[in-house]
Each structure stands twice: as C-alpha cells, then as structure tokens.
XYZ file of C-alpha atoms in Angstrom:
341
model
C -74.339 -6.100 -24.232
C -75.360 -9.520 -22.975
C -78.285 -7.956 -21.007
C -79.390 -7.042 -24.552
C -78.299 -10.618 -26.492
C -80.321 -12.164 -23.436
C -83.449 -10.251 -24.201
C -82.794 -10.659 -28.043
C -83.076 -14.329 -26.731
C -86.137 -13.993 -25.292
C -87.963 -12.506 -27.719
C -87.032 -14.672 -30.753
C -87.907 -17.488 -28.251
C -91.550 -16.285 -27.619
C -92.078 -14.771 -31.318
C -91.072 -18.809 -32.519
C -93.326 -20.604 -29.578
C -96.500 -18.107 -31.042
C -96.031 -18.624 -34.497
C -95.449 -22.455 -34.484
C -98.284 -23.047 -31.683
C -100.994 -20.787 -34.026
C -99.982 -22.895 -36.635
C -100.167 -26.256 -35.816
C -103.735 -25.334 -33.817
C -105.053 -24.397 -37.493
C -103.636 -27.437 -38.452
C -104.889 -30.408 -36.320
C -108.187 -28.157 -36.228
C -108.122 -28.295 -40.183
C -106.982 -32.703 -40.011
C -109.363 -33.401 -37.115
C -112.599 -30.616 -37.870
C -112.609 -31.158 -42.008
C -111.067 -34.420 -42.224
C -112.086 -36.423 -39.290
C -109.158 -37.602 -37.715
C -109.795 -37.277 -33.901
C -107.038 -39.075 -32.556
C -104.969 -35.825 -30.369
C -103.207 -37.928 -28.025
C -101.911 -41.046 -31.093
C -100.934 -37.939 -33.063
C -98.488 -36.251 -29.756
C -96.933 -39.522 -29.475
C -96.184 -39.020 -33.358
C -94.794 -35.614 -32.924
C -92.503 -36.757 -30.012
C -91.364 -39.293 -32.564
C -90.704 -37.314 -35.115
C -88.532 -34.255 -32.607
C -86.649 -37.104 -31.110
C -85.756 -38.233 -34.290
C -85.334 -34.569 -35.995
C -82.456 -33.835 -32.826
C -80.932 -37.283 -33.426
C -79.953 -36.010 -36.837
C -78.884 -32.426 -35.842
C -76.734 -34.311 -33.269
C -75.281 -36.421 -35.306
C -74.403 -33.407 -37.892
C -72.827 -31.912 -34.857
C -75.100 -28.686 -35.039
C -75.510 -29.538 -30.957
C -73.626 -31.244 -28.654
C -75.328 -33.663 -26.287
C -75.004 -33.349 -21.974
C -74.812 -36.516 -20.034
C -78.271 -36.501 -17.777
C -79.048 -38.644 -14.672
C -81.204 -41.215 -16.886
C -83.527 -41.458 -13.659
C -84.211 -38.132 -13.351
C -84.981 -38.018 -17.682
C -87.315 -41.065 -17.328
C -89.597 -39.733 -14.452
C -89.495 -36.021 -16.352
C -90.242 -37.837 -19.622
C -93.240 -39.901 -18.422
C -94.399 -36.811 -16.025
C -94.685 -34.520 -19.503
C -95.860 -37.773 -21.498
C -98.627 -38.287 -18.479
C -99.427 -34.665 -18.266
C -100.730 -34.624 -22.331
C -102.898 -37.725 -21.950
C -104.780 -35.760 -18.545
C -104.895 -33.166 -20.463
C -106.749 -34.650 -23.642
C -108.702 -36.598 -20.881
C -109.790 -33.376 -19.486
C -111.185 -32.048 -23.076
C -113.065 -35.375 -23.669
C -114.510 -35.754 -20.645
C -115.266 -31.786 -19.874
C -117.522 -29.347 -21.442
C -115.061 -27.040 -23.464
C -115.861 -24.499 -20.653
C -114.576 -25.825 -18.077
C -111.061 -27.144 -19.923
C -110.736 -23.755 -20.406
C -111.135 -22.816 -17.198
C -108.483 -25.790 -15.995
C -106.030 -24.245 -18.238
C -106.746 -21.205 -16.605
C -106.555 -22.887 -13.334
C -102.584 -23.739 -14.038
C -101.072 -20.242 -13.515
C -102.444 -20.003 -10.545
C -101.443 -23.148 -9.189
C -97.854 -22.714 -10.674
C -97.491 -19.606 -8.757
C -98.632 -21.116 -5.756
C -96.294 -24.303 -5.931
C -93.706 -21.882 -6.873
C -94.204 -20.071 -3.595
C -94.232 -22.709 -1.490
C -91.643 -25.307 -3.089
C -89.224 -22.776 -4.108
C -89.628 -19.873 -2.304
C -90.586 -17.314 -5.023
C -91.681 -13.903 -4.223
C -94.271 -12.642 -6.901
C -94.838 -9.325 -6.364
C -98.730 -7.423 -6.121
C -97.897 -6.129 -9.691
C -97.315 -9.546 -11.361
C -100.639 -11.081 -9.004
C -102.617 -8.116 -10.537
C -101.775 -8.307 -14.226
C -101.906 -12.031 -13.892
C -105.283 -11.978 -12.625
C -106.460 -9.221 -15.666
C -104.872 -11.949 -17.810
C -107.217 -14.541 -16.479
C -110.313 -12.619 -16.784
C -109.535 -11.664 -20.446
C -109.223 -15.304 -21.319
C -112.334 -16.465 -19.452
C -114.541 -13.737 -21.038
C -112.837 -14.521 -24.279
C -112.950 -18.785 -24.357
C -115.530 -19.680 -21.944
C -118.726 -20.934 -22.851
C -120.112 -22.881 -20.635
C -119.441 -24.643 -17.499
C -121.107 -28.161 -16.943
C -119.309 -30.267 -13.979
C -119.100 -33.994 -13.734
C -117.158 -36.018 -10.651
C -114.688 -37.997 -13.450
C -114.215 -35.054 -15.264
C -113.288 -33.010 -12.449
C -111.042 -35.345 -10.698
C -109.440 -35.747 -14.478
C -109.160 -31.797 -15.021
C -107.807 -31.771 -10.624
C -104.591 -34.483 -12.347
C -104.188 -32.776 -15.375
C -103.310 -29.143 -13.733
C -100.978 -30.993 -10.763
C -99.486 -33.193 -13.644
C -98.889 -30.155 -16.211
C -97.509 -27.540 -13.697
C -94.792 -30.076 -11.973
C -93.693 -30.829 -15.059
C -93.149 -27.050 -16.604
C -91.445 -26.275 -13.124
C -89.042 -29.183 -13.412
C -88.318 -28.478 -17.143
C -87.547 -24.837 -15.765
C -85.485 -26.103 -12.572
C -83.382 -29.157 -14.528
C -82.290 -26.543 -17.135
C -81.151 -24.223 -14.412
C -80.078 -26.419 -12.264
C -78.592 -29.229 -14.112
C -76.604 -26.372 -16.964
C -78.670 -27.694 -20.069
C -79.990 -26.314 -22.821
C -83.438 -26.692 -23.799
C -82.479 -28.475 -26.810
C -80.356 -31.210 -24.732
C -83.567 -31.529 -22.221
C -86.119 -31.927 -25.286
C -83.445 -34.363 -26.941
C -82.943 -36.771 -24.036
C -86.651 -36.706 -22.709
C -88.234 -37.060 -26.036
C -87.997 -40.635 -26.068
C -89.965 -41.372 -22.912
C -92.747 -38.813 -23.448
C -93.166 -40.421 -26.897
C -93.006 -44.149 -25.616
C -95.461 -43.261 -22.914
C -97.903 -41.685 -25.312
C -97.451 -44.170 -27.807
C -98.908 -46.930 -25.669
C -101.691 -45.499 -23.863
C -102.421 -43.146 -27.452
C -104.570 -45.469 -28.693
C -106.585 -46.584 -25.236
C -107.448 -42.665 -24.888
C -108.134 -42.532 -27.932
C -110.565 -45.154 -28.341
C -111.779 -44.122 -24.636
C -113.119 -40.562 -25.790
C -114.144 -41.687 -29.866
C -115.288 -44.818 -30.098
C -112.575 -45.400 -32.611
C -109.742 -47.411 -33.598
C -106.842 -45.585 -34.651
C -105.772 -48.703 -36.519
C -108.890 -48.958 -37.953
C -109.510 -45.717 -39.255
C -109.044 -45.234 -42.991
C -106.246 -42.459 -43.889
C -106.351 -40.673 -47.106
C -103.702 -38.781 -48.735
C -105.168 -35.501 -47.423
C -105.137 -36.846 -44.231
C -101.384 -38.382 -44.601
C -100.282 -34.329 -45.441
C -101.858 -32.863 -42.800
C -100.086 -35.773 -40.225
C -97.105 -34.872 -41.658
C -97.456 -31.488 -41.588
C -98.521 -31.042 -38.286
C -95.774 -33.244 -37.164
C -93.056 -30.923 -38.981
C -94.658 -28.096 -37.028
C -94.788 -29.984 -33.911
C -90.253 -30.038 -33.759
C -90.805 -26.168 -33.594
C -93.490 -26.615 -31.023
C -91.698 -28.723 -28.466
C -88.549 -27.198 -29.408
C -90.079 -23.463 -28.724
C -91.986 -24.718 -25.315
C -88.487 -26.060 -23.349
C -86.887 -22.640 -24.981
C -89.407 -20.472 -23.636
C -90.111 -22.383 -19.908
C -85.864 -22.405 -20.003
C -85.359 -18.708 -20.530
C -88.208 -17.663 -18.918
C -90.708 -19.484 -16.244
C -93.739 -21.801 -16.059
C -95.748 -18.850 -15.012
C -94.584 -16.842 -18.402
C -95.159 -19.725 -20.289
C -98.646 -20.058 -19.162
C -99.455 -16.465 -19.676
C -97.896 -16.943 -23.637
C -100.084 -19.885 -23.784
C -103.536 -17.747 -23.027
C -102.077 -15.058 -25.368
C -102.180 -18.209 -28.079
C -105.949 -18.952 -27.299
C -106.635 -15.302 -28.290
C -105.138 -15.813 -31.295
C -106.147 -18.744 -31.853
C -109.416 -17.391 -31.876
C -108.594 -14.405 -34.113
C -107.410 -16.873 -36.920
C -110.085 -19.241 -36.632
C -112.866 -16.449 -37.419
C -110.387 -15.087 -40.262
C -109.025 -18.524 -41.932
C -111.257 -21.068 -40.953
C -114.947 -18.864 -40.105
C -115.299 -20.017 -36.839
C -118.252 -17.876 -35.027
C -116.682 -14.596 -33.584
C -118.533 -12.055 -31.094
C -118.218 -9.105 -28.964
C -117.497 -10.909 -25.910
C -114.500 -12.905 -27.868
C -113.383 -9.038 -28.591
C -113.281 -7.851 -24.918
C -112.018 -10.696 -23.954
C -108.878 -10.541 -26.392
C -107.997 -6.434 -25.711
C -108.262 -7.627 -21.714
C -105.774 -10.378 -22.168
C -103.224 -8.302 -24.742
C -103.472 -6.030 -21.783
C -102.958 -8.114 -18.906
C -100.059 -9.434 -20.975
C -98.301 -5.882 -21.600
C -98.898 -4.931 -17.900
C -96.987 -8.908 -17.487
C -94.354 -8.161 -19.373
C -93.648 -4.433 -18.305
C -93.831 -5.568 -14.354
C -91.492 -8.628 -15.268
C -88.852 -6.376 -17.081
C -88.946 -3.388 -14.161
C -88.129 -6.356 -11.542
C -85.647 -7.759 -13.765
C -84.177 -4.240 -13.861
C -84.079 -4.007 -10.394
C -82.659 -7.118 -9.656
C -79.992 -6.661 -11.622
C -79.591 -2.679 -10.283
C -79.114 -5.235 -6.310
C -77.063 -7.641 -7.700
C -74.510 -5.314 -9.245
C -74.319 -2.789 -5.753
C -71.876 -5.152 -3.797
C -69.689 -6.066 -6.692
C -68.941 -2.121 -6.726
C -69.346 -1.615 -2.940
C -66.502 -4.710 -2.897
C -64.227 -3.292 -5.164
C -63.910 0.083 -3.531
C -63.614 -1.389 -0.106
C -60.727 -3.564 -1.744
C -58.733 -0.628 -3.081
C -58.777 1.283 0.135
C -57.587 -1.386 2.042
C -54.760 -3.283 0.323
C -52.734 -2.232 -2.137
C -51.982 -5.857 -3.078
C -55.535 -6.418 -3.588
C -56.000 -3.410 -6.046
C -53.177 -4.966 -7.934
C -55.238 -8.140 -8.537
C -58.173 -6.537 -8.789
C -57.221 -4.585 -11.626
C -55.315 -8.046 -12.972
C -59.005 -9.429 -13.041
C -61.131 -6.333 -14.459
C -58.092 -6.329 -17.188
C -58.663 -10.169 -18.116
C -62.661 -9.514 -17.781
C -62.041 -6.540 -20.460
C -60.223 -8.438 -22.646
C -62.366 -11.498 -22.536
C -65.616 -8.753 -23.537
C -63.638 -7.686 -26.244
C-alpha cells in the first residue's frame, strides 16, 4: 500500500512539474517574444520573491510546518541555485541557441558522472542506454546550430558544474537532512532570490543593452509578470518535489521531455516553425523516456525484492532459535499490523 501511495506521489509530482513548466515557457515566451520584455534573469529573482513569500503565508496558516536547517548549509545551497540561473541565462545570451541546447544536454551526463564518483551510484547499461536515446531525440529535435566562442564556452563549462551540484544537493539535503521539498524551497528561497535580485539587472543589461528600470511596462506587460510569477510557485515548488522524490538524473530527463513539448505547443498556440526533424526528434525522446522510466521501475522492483529477503531470512532464523525471540517477534509484527491498520 505505501509502495503504491509512493508511486501515486511520484506521478502527481511529475504530471504538476510538466504542466506548470509548459506553461510558464508559453508565458515568458508570450511577455518577452510579443511584448518585449527581455529581462529572464530580473524576472527569476521576481518569482523567488513571490514563492518565498507564497510559503510564508501557507506557514503562517499552518498548512506546513517549518524544519530548523543549518543556516550555512541554506545560504551556500541558496546562492549555488541563485548562481546556477544567472550561468545559465549567461549561457543563452552569449551562445548560439544550439549549443545551449546542447549544454543542457550536457547536464545528465555530467550528473551521472558526479553521481558515480561522489556518491557511489551504480547506473546500470539499461538506464546509460535509454539515457543516451533520450539525448539523441532532444538534439535532433532542438538543435540548430552550433557556433562556439571561448566566453561562451567557459560560461556554458560553469553553468552545467553550477546546475548539476546544485540538483544533487537539493536531492542529498532532502534525504539526508529529513525535509520536505516544501521546507527546502521555503528556507532557500530567500537567498536564491537576494542573489538574483542584485546581479538581475547587471545580466540583464550585459546581454540587452537595457535597463530594467528604464524600460516602460504596460498593463499587458504588468499581467503577464504577474502571471508568470503565479506560475513560477508551482514551478519551483514542482522542481524540489520532483529532484526530492526522484533524482537529478530524472529530473533532467523530465526537463528534455518539457523541450519536446515545449516545442509541440509553440507550433500549435503560438505558430512557431515546426518540421520533420522536430517530429523524429520528439517520438525518439518519448521513447528514450518510456524505456527511462520502465528500466527505473524494474530496478526499483528489484531493490525492493533484496531489501525485503533478510528481513524474512531474519525472522525465520529467529523463530527456530529462541522461543523468547518468537515471542517478541510476534509482539512487533502485532504492533506493525496494528499501526497499518
């Protein structure tokens, strides 16, 4: 029954991180394509703003209750996330769109490698196939072109170190540390905002031109901020609930499963121009992602089939040796029933 709530869990969690992340793609591509407003990294730092203060209310309504966290280890996870965004947006102003694509394909591969090495996880020929079909989907489907500078490769080189530390520690701290991922996003929230809220407006300016205090806002452009900034709570909400439940590798494969769809919504909603190649592309990666997610639930099975073997193995050995232990034993499976029912 809890194996079943769990993947319930799961589910909900990736079906909420799709939806919200389509969304709020059409929207800042509908605020900064039709209206003009090109300021991606000022607007994060207003999203931030506006989860951290969205939590603050649900806490103090008591629909969550808050977990004390070492407040160094929130500030360098905070500025780390906060950091990782600006590289990021650095990357896509200083990169052909080609090759940002390609460093956001470059992530799950380095995730799985630091995950290897740092923490000693075993990904088995299965997941390293499926993962790699992923990739190729997603390249045939986003990439255009591929144009290399030195400052935009050192940028894009930051940007995937930055973004894949940061996913594994939000994985790790929630694991680690007990927390939920709505305790993590509440605490951090603050810092990623702050850091993005001061250097917002030098990247900014550094890849437009343009002032973000000089710009002139409309009342178009005042809904869309909003909106998008509604959508963003479910966003960063969503992204710490998935990477918590899940891993920074299954995040990463969600996220390319986005840019397909992303793509599919832009030709239907917004007319964006659509091809064969895009079409390929999109069956390889819905693919890749089915052969993901079967490999990842066999293993699961599995692990669970290993885990369980020496709690029985234990059990028996315990009744045939000691009456006085079968006599507790049975205490505890009584208490475990009752506590199930």
């Amino acid at each position: 029954m809890q194996m079943w709530k769990f993947e319930w869990g799961v589910i909900g969690a990736l079906c909420l991180s799709v939806a919200s992340s389509v969304s709020i793609v059409i929207c800042n591509k509908a605020l900064m394509t039709t209206l003009g407003f090109p300021f991606a990294t000022t607007l994060t730092s207003w999203h931030l703003m506006v989860t951290f203060c969205t939590l603050h209310v649900a806490q103090r309504l008591n629909l969550f209750v808050t977990k004390s966290i070492e407040m160094k280890t929130i500030i360098l996870f905070g500025i780390l996330n906060g950091v990782s965004i600006g590289f990021l947006n650095l990357s896509l102003g200083f990169n052909s769109v080609g090759f940002y694509q390609m460093t956001k394909l470059a992530i799950i591969p380095f995730t799985v490698i630091l995950e290897t090495i740092f923490l000693n996880k075993q990904f088995s020929q299965k997941i390293k196939f499926s993962l790699f079909l992923l990739l190729v989907g997603v390249g045939v489907a986003s990439i255009t072109d591929l144009q290399l500078n030195f400052l935009g490769t050192i940028l894009s080189l930051l940007a995937i170190i930055t973004t894949c530390v940061s996913q594994i520690l939000t994985n790790t701290i929630q694991k680690k540390l007990d927390v939920s991922s709505t305790q993590l996003l509440y605490h951090s929230s603050p810092f990623q905002a702050a850091i993005l809220f001061i250097s917002g407006p030098i990247v900014d300016k550094m890849l437009t031109n343009q002032s973000v205090f000089a710009f002139k806002y409309s009342t178009n452009i005042w809904v869309f901020i909003v909106l998008s900034c509604l959508i963003a709570v479910s966003v960063n909400f969503s992204t710490f609930l998935v990477i918590g439940k899940t891993s920074p590798v299954t995040y990463q494969v969600l996220g390319h499963l986005k840019t397909c769809l992303v793509l599919g919504f832009g030709y239907t909603l917004l007319h964006d121009p659509f091809n064969g190649r895009n079409i390929i592309g999109i069956v390889i990666v819905i693919f890749g992602m089915a052969l993901y997610s079967y490999f990842c639930v066999e293993e699961n099975k599995k692990k669970q089939l290993l885990t369980d073997l020496p709690l029985v193995s234990t059990q028996v050995n315990d009744k045939d040796s000691s009456p006085l232990l079968v006599g507790k034993n049975m205490g505890k499976q009584e208490e475990e029933s009752h506590e199930q029912k």
